[in-house]
Short mmCIF file of N, CA, C and O and ligand atoms in Angstrom, two decimals:
data_model
loop_
_atom_site.label_atom_id
_atom_site.label_comp_id
_atom_site.label_asym_id
_atom_site.label_seq_id
_atom_site.Cartn_x
_atom_site.Cartn_y
_atom_site.Cartn_z
N MET A 5 67.67 135.94 14.49
CA MET A 5 68.70 134.87 14.21
C MET A 5 68.21 133.36 14.13
O MET A 5 66.99 133.30 14.50
N HIS A 6 68.99 132.48 13.65
CA HIS A 6 68.62 131.30 13.39
C HIS A 6 68.47 130.55 14.97
O HIS A 6 69.14 131.09 15.78
N ILE A 7 67.74 129.60 15.07
CA ILE A 7 67.57 128.81 16.29
C ILE A 7 68.86 128.17 16.88
O ILE A 7 69.21 128.35 18.16
N THR A 8 69.59 127.71 15.88
CA THR A 8 71.03 127.24 16.35
C THR A 8 72.08 128.34 16.80
O THR A 8 72.87 128.21 17.68
N GLU A 9 71.63 129.59 16.13
CA GLU A 9 72.60 130.63 16.84
C GLU A 9 72.30 131.27 17.83
O GLU A 9 72.97 131.52 18.91
N PHE A 10 70.96 131.11 18.11
CA PHE A 10 70.19 131.68 19.47
C PHE A 10 71.02 130.64 20.36
O PHE A 10 71.17 131.05 21.83
N LYS A 11 71.06 129.20 20.19
CA LYS A 11 71.24 128.41 21.43
C LYS A 11 72.78 128.72 21.68
O LYS A 11 73.20 128.73 22.84
N SER A 12 73.71 129.04 20.83
CA SER A 12 75.09 128.99 20.85
C SER A 12 75.11 130.52 21.73
O SER A 12 75.99 130.58 22.72
N TRP A 13 74.34 131.52 21.11
CA TRP A 13 74.42 132.95 21.80
C TRP A 13 73.88 132.74 23.13
O TRP A 13 74.62 133.24 24.35
N LYS A 14 72.78 131.66 23.73
CA LYS A 14 72.56 131.74 25.04
C LYS A 14 73.67 131.07 25.81
O LYS A 14 73.78 131.24 26.87
N HIS A 15 74.17 129.99 25.21
CA HIS A 15 75.31 129.17 25.89
C HIS A 15 76.50 130.26 26.33
O HIS A 15 76.94 130.11 27.43
N ASN A 16 76.82 130.94 25.37
CA ASN A 16 77.81 132.06 25.54
C ASN A 16 77.42 132.98 26.72
O ASN A 16 78.33 133.25 27.72
N LYS A 17 76.27 133.37 27.00
CA LYS A 17 75.83 134.50 27.88
C LYS A 17 76.01 133.43 29.32
O LYS A 17 76.16 134.04 30.17
N GLU A 18 75.58 132.22 29.17
CA GLU A 18 75.58 131.43 30.45
C GLU A 18 77.03 131.42 30.90
O GLU A 18 77.33 131.50 32.19
N GLN A 19 77.81 131.17 29.96
CA GLN A 19 79.34 130.94 30.30
C GLN A 19 79.67 132.22 30.75
O GLN A 19 80.62 132.12 31.92
N ALA A 20 79.51 133.30 30.33
CA ALA A 20 80.00 134.67 30.76
C ALA A 20 79.50 135.12 32.12
O ALA A 20 80.09 135.80 32.82
N THR A 21 78.37 134.71 32.40
CA THR A 21 77.75 135.02 33.69
C THR A 21 77.47 133.81 34.80
O THR A 21 77.01 134.23 35.80
N PHE A 22 78.24 133.11 34.59
CA PHE A 22 78.22 131.58 35.42
C PHE A 22 77.03 131.63 35.77
O PHE A 22 76.72 131.14 37.17
N SER A 23 75.98 131.42 35.02
CA SER A 23 74.59 131.14 35.31
C SER A 23 73.74 130.41 34.27
O SER A 23 74.66 130.00 33.22
N LYS A 24 72.59 130.28 34.24
CA LYS A 24 72.00 129.44 33.41
C LYS A 24 70.73 129.98 32.93
O LYS A 24 70.00 130.43 34.10
N PHE A 25 70.35 130.17 31.91
CA PHE A 25 68.85 130.81 31.51
C PHE A 25 68.01 129.50 31.52
O PHE A 25 68.19 128.70 30.61
N ILE A 26 66.97 129.41 32.51
CA ILE A 26 66.00 128.36 32.47
C ILE A 26 64.76 128.92 32.32
O ILE A 26 64.29 130.25 32.36
N THR A 27 63.73 127.91 31.91
CA THR A 27 62.52 128.26 31.57
C THR A 27 61.61 127.55 32.32
O THR A 27 61.95 126.42 32.81
N ASP A 28 60.33 128.07 33.06
CA ASP A 28 59.66 127.49 33.99
C ASP A 28 58.36 127.06 33.32
O ASP A 28 57.41 126.62 34.17
N ARG A 29 58.15 127.36 32.45
CA ARG A 29 56.99 127.07 31.61
C ARG A 29 57.04 126.33 30.14
O ARG A 29 58.05 126.71 29.57
N VAL A 30 56.00 125.76 29.81
CA VAL A 30 56.01 125.63 28.33
C VAL A 30 56.14 126.77 27.43
O VAL A 30 55.34 127.79 27.85
N MET A 31 56.24 126.66 26.35
CA MET A 31 56.26 127.50 25.10
C MET A 31 54.81 128.01 24.80
O MET A 31 54.09 127.10 24.65
N ALA A 32 54.74 129.42 25.05
CA ALA A 32 53.31 129.64 24.70
C ALA A 32 53.18 129.84 23.36
O ALA A 32 53.73 130.60 22.66
N LYS A 33 52.28 129.01 22.61
CA LYS A 33 51.80 129.23 21.12
C LYS A 33 51.18 130.37 20.93
O LYS A 33 49.91 130.20 21.43
N ILE A 34 51.44 131.06 20.17
CA ILE A 34 50.30 132.32 19.83
C ILE A 34 49.57 131.80 18.63
O ILE A 34 48.42 132.03 18.56
N ASN A 35 50.19 131.31 17.82
CA ASN A 35 49.72 130.92 16.37
C ASN A 35 50.36 129.70 15.80
O ASN A 35 51.46 129.51 16.34
N HIS A 36 50.15 129.27 14.70
CA HIS A 36 50.90 128.16 14.17
C HIS A 36 52.33 128.55 13.73
O HIS A 36 53.13 128.05 13.35
N LEU A 37 52.33 130.07 13.70
CA LEU A 37 53.91 130.62 13.30
C LEU A 37 54.61 131.36 14.36
O LEU A 37 55.80 131.45 14.00
N LYS A 38 53.92 131.18 15.32
CA LYS A 38 54.53 132.09 16.20
C LYS A 38 54.53 131.75 17.68
O LYS A 38 53.24 131.11 18.51
N SER A 39 55.52 131.64 18.54
CA SER A 39 55.30 131.00 19.83
C SER A 39 56.40 132.06 20.74
O SER A 39 57.47 132.57 20.16
N LYS A 40 56.30 131.89 21.97
CA LYS A 40 57.00 132.88 22.98
C LYS A 40 57.31 132.13 24.20
O LYS A 40 56.81 131.07 24.66
N GLN A 41 58.72 132.22 24.50
CA GLN A 41 59.02 131.66 25.75
C GLN A 41 59.82 132.83 26.72
O GLN A 41 60.73 133.59 26.03
N PHE A 42 59.94 132.64 27.81
CA PHE A 42 60.65 133.31 28.82
C PHE A 42 61.77 132.56 29.28
O PHE A 42 61.32 131.43 29.91
N TYR A 43 62.99 133.04 29.57
CA TYR A 43 64.07 132.48 30.53
C TYR A 43 64.39 133.39 31.34
O TYR A 43 64.50 134.68 31.35
N TYR A 44 64.62 132.68 32.46
CA TYR A 44 65.24 133.39 33.71
C TYR A 44 66.47 133.08 34.04
O TYR A 44 66.80 131.84 34.06
N CYS A 45 67.17 134.01 34.72
CA CYS A 45 68.71 133.89 34.99
C CYS A 45 68.71 132.92 36.25
O CYS A 45 68.04 133.21 37.41
N HIS A 46 69.41 131.93 36.42
CA HIS A 46 69.37 130.86 37.43
C HIS A 46 70.78 130.75 37.84
O HIS A 46 71.57 129.79 37.33
N ARG A 47 71.19 131.32 39.05
CA ARG A 47 72.70 131.37 39.26
C ARG A 47 73.13 130.27 40.13
O ARG A 47 74.47 130.10 39.90
N SER A 48 72.23 129.15 40.49
CA SER A 48 72.99 128.21 41.21
C SER A 48 73.49 126.94 40.07
O SER A 48 73.74 125.93 40.64
N TYR A 49 73.45 127.38 39.10
CA TYR A 49 73.73 126.49 37.71
C TYR A 49 75.44 126.20 38.14
O TYR A 49 76.13 127.00 38.31
N SER A 50 75.59 124.97 38.70
CA SER A 50 77.12 124.75 38.67
C SER A 50 77.83 124.64 37.47
O SER A 50 78.04 123.47 36.93
N TYR A 51 78.52 125.61 36.95
CA TYR A 51 79.39 125.79 36.31
C TYR A 51 80.79 124.89 36.14
O TYR A 51 81.30 124.64 35.16
N ARG A 52 81.18 124.77 37.52
CA ARG A 52 82.47 123.84 37.73
C ARG A 52 82.00 122.35 38.12
O ARG A 52 81.14 122.40 38.85
N LYS A 53 82.65 121.66 37.43
CA LYS A 53 82.34 120.39 38.08
C LYS A 53 82.80 119.81 39.17
O LYS A 53 82.64 118.79 39.88
N LYS A 54 83.89 120.37 39.64
CA LYS A 54 84.82 120.02 41.07
C LYS A 54 83.79 120.04 42.13
O LYS A 54 83.08 120.87 42.55
N GLY A 55 83.92 118.83 42.75
CA GLY A 55 82.83 118.73 44.21
C GLY A 55 83.32 119.78 45.07
O GLY A 55 82.54 120.25 45.85
N SER A 56 84.59 120.15 45.24
CA SER A 56 85.03 121.18 46.09
C SER A 56 84.54 122.62 45.95
O SER A 56 84.48 123.54 46.95
N ASP A 57 83.86 122.83 44.96
CA ASP A 57 83.67 124.18 44.47
C ASP A 57 81.98 124.46 44.82
O ASP A 57 81.44 125.52 44.58
N ILE A 58 81.32 123.09 45.22
CA ILE A 58 79.79 123.30 45.31
C ILE A 58 79.58 124.39 46.43
O ILE A 58 78.61 125.19 46.34
N ARG A 59 80.22 124.40 47.74
CA ARG A 59 80.02 125.35 48.80
C ARG A 59 80.18 126.81 48.60
O ARG A 59 79.40 127.53 48.78
N GLU A 60 81.02 126.99 47.70
CA GLU A 60 81.32 128.44 47.04
C GLU A 60 80.45 128.78 46.27
O GLU A 60 79.91 129.81 46.48
N ILE A 61 79.72 128.07 45.26
CA ILE A 61 78.72 128.36 44.47
C ILE A 61 77.33 128.50 45.34
O ILE A 61 76.69 129.72 44.88
N LYS A 62 77.14 127.70 46.40
CA LYS A 62 76.07 128.15 47.11
C LYS A 62 76.23 129.32 47.90
O LYS A 62 74.92 130.21 48.04
N SER A 63 77.24 129.71 48.25
CA SER A 63 77.41 130.94 49.03
C SER A 63 77.33 132.20 48.14
O SER A 63 76.65 133.15 48.49
N MET A 64 77.66 131.85 46.75
CA MET A 64 77.38 132.96 45.69
C MET A 64 75.96 133.34 45.48
O MET A 64 75.43 134.24 45.35
N GLY A 65 75.04 132.02 45.79
CA GLY A 65 73.61 132.16 45.31
C GLY A 65 73.17 133.03 46.50
O GLY A 65 71.61 133.32 46.28
N THR A 66 73.43 133.08 47.74
CA THR A 66 72.95 134.00 48.89
C THR A 66 72.99 135.27 48.54
O THR A 66 74.03 136.09 48.65
N ASN A 67 72.04 136.03 48.05
CA ASN A 67 72.03 137.30 47.65
C ASN A 67 71.56 138.38 48.93
O ASN A 67 70.44 138.03 49.27
N LYS A 68 72.27 139.25 48.81
CA LYS A 68 71.78 140.25 50.11
C LYS A 68 70.45 140.85 49.80
O LYS A 68 69.64 141.12 50.56
N ILE A 69 70.04 141.04 48.34
CA ILE A 69 68.83 141.49 48.07
C ILE A 69 67.69 140.60 47.87
O ILE A 69 66.79 140.97 47.05
N GLY A 70 67.65 139.49 48.20
CA GLY A 70 66.82 138.48 48.04
C GLY A 70 66.95 137.24 47.12
O GLY A 70 66.34 136.37 46.76
N GLY A 71 68.08 137.34 46.48
CA GLY A 71 68.70 136.23 45.60
C GLY A 71 67.98 136.05 44.42
O GLY A 71 68.07 135.12 43.46
N VAL A 72 67.11 137.14 43.83
CA VAL A 72 66.59 137.03 42.53
C VAL A 72 67.36 137.93 41.36
O VAL A 72 67.37 139.09 41.92
N CYS A 73 67.82 137.26 40.67
CA CYS A 73 68.46 137.97 39.59
C CYS A 73 67.38 138.53 38.50
O CYS A 73 66.68 137.72 38.00
N PRO A 74 67.38 139.83 38.11
CA PRO A 74 66.38 140.30 37.08
C PRO A 74 66.41 139.99 35.65
O PRO A 74 65.71 140.33 34.87
N SER A 75 67.64 139.48 35.47
CA SER A 75 67.85 139.23 34.01
C SER A 75 67.32 138.19 33.65
O SER A 75 66.89 137.04 34.00
N MET A 76 66.67 138.31 32.37
CA MET A 76 65.82 137.58 31.69
C MET A 76 65.91 137.47 30.29
O MET A 76 66.38 138.89 29.44
N LEU A 77 65.33 136.60 29.28
CA LEU A 77 65.18 136.41 28.02
C LEU A 77 63.82 136.39 27.48
O LEU A 77 63.09 135.61 28.35
N LYS A 78 63.40 137.21 26.89
CA LYS A 78 62.02 136.88 26.13
C LYS A 78 62.11 136.47 24.62
O LYS A 78 62.77 137.36 23.78
N VAL A 79 61.93 135.28 24.37
CA VAL A 79 62.13 134.49 23.27
C VAL A 79 60.99 134.57 22.08
O VAL A 79 60.08 134.11 22.70
N THR A 80 60.84 135.08 21.11
CA THR A 80 59.84 134.83 20.11
C THR A 80 60.34 134.05 19.09
O THR A 80 61.18 134.48 18.34
N ILE A 81 59.87 132.80 18.85
CA ILE A 81 60.23 132.00 17.61
C ILE A 81 59.16 132.26 16.64
O ILE A 81 57.79 131.88 16.64
N LEU A 82 59.43 132.51 15.44
CA LEU A 82 58.66 132.74 14.15
C LEU A 82 59.01 131.48 13.06
O LEU A 82 60.37 131.30 13.00
N LYS A 83 58.02 130.84 12.58
CA LYS A 83 58.24 129.77 11.86
C LYS A 83 58.07 130.59 10.29
O LYS A 83 57.29 130.96 10.07
N CYS A 84 59.33 130.11 9.67
CA CYS A 84 59.28 130.61 8.45
C CYS A 84 59.59 129.73 7.30
O CYS A 84 60.79 129.13 7.55
N ASP A 85 58.61 129.08 6.43
CA ASP A 85 59.00 127.85 5.81
C ASP A 85 59.48 126.65 6.76
O ASP A 85 58.76 126.29 7.43
N GLU A 86 60.63 126.33 6.47
CA GLU A 86 61.13 125.06 6.99
C GLU A 86 62.10 125.66 8.29
O GLU A 86 62.51 124.88 8.96
N THR A 87 62.41 126.71 8.19
CA THR A 87 63.12 127.39 9.36
C THR A 87 62.76 128.19 10.56
O THR A 87 61.56 128.53 10.27
N GLU A 88 63.23 128.14 11.67
CA GLU A 88 62.46 128.79 12.75
C GLU A 88 63.69 130.18 13.07
O GLU A 88 64.56 129.89 13.31
N LYS A 89 62.80 131.04 12.98
CA LYS A 89 63.78 132.30 13.36
C LYS A 89 63.45 132.98 14.77
O LYS A 89 62.29 132.75 15.13
N VAL A 90 64.62 133.32 15.43
CA VAL A 90 64.37 133.57 16.82
C VAL A 90 64.47 135.07 17.10
O VAL A 90 65.69 135.78 16.64
N HIS A 91 63.78 135.84 17.85
CA HIS A 91 63.66 137.05 18.29
C HIS A 91 64.07 137.10 19.57
O HIS A 91 63.36 136.54 20.43
N VAL A 92 65.08 137.82 20.22
CA VAL A 92 65.26 137.93 21.42
C VAL A 92 65.43 139.09 22.25
O VAL A 92 66.07 140.14 21.68
N LYS A 93 64.54 139.32 23.29
CA LYS A 93 64.80 140.68 23.90
C LYS A 93 65.63 140.07 25.23
O LYS A 93 65.08 139.25 26.03
N TYR A 94 66.65 141.03 25.43
CA TYR A 94 67.58 140.42 26.45
C TYR A 94 67.78 141.53 27.58
O TYR A 94 68.17 142.76 27.27
N TRP A 95 67.29 141.37 28.88
CA TRP A 95 67.33 141.99 29.98
C TRP A 95 68.86 141.57 30.69
O TRP A 95 68.75 140.58 31.39
N LYS A 96 69.87 142.45 30.41
CA LYS A 96 70.99 142.04 30.76
C LYS A 96 71.63 142.64 31.96
O LYS A 96 72.80 142.15 32.38
N THR A 97 70.77 143.05 32.88
CA THR A 97 71.21 143.77 34.32
C THR A 97 70.95 142.34 35.18
O THR A 97 70.02 141.86 35.41
N HIS A 98 72.43 141.69 35.47
CA HIS A 98 72.54 140.83 36.55
C HIS A 98 72.73 141.28 37.90
O HIS A 98 73.15 142.44 38.05
N CYS A 99 72.12 140.68 38.93
CA CYS A 99 72.23 141.10 40.27
C CYS A 99 72.91 140.16 40.91
O CYS A 99 72.68 138.91 41.35
N GLY A 100 74.18 140.57 41.97
CA GLY A 100 74.88 139.75 42.67
C GLY A 100 75.93 138.87 42.06
O GLY A 100 76.70 138.36 42.60
N HIS A 101 76.13 138.99 40.36
CA HIS A 101 77.09 138.31 40.02
C HIS A 101 77.26 139.29 38.56
O HIS A 101 76.80 139.70 38.42
N PRO A 102 78.35 138.61 37.86
CA PRO A 102 78.82 139.06 36.70
C PRO A 102 77.64 139.27 35.58
O PRO A 102 77.06 138.31 35.35
ZN1 ZN B 218 71.86 136.88 36.46
#
């Protein structure tokens, strides 16, 4: 898919799971045409703007099995002419939230 499609797809997933996919490292460049990046599910993303909801979100983030959500994205970006094509492998199993 195109990189703009990927961005809106990722945004939709974040909205649906009340979380955010974050990356903790810079994009690994494999060669001049290919790079790879991992995104991890980060649940403390405050999807609601109201201050009164902050406590609720924090309690949601306290997970009985350690608080780590195993869902992640492995993203490979291929440069093709002037466009960037994105391949996504998606581990969709979330822990402790939708
Ligand atoms: Zn998750």
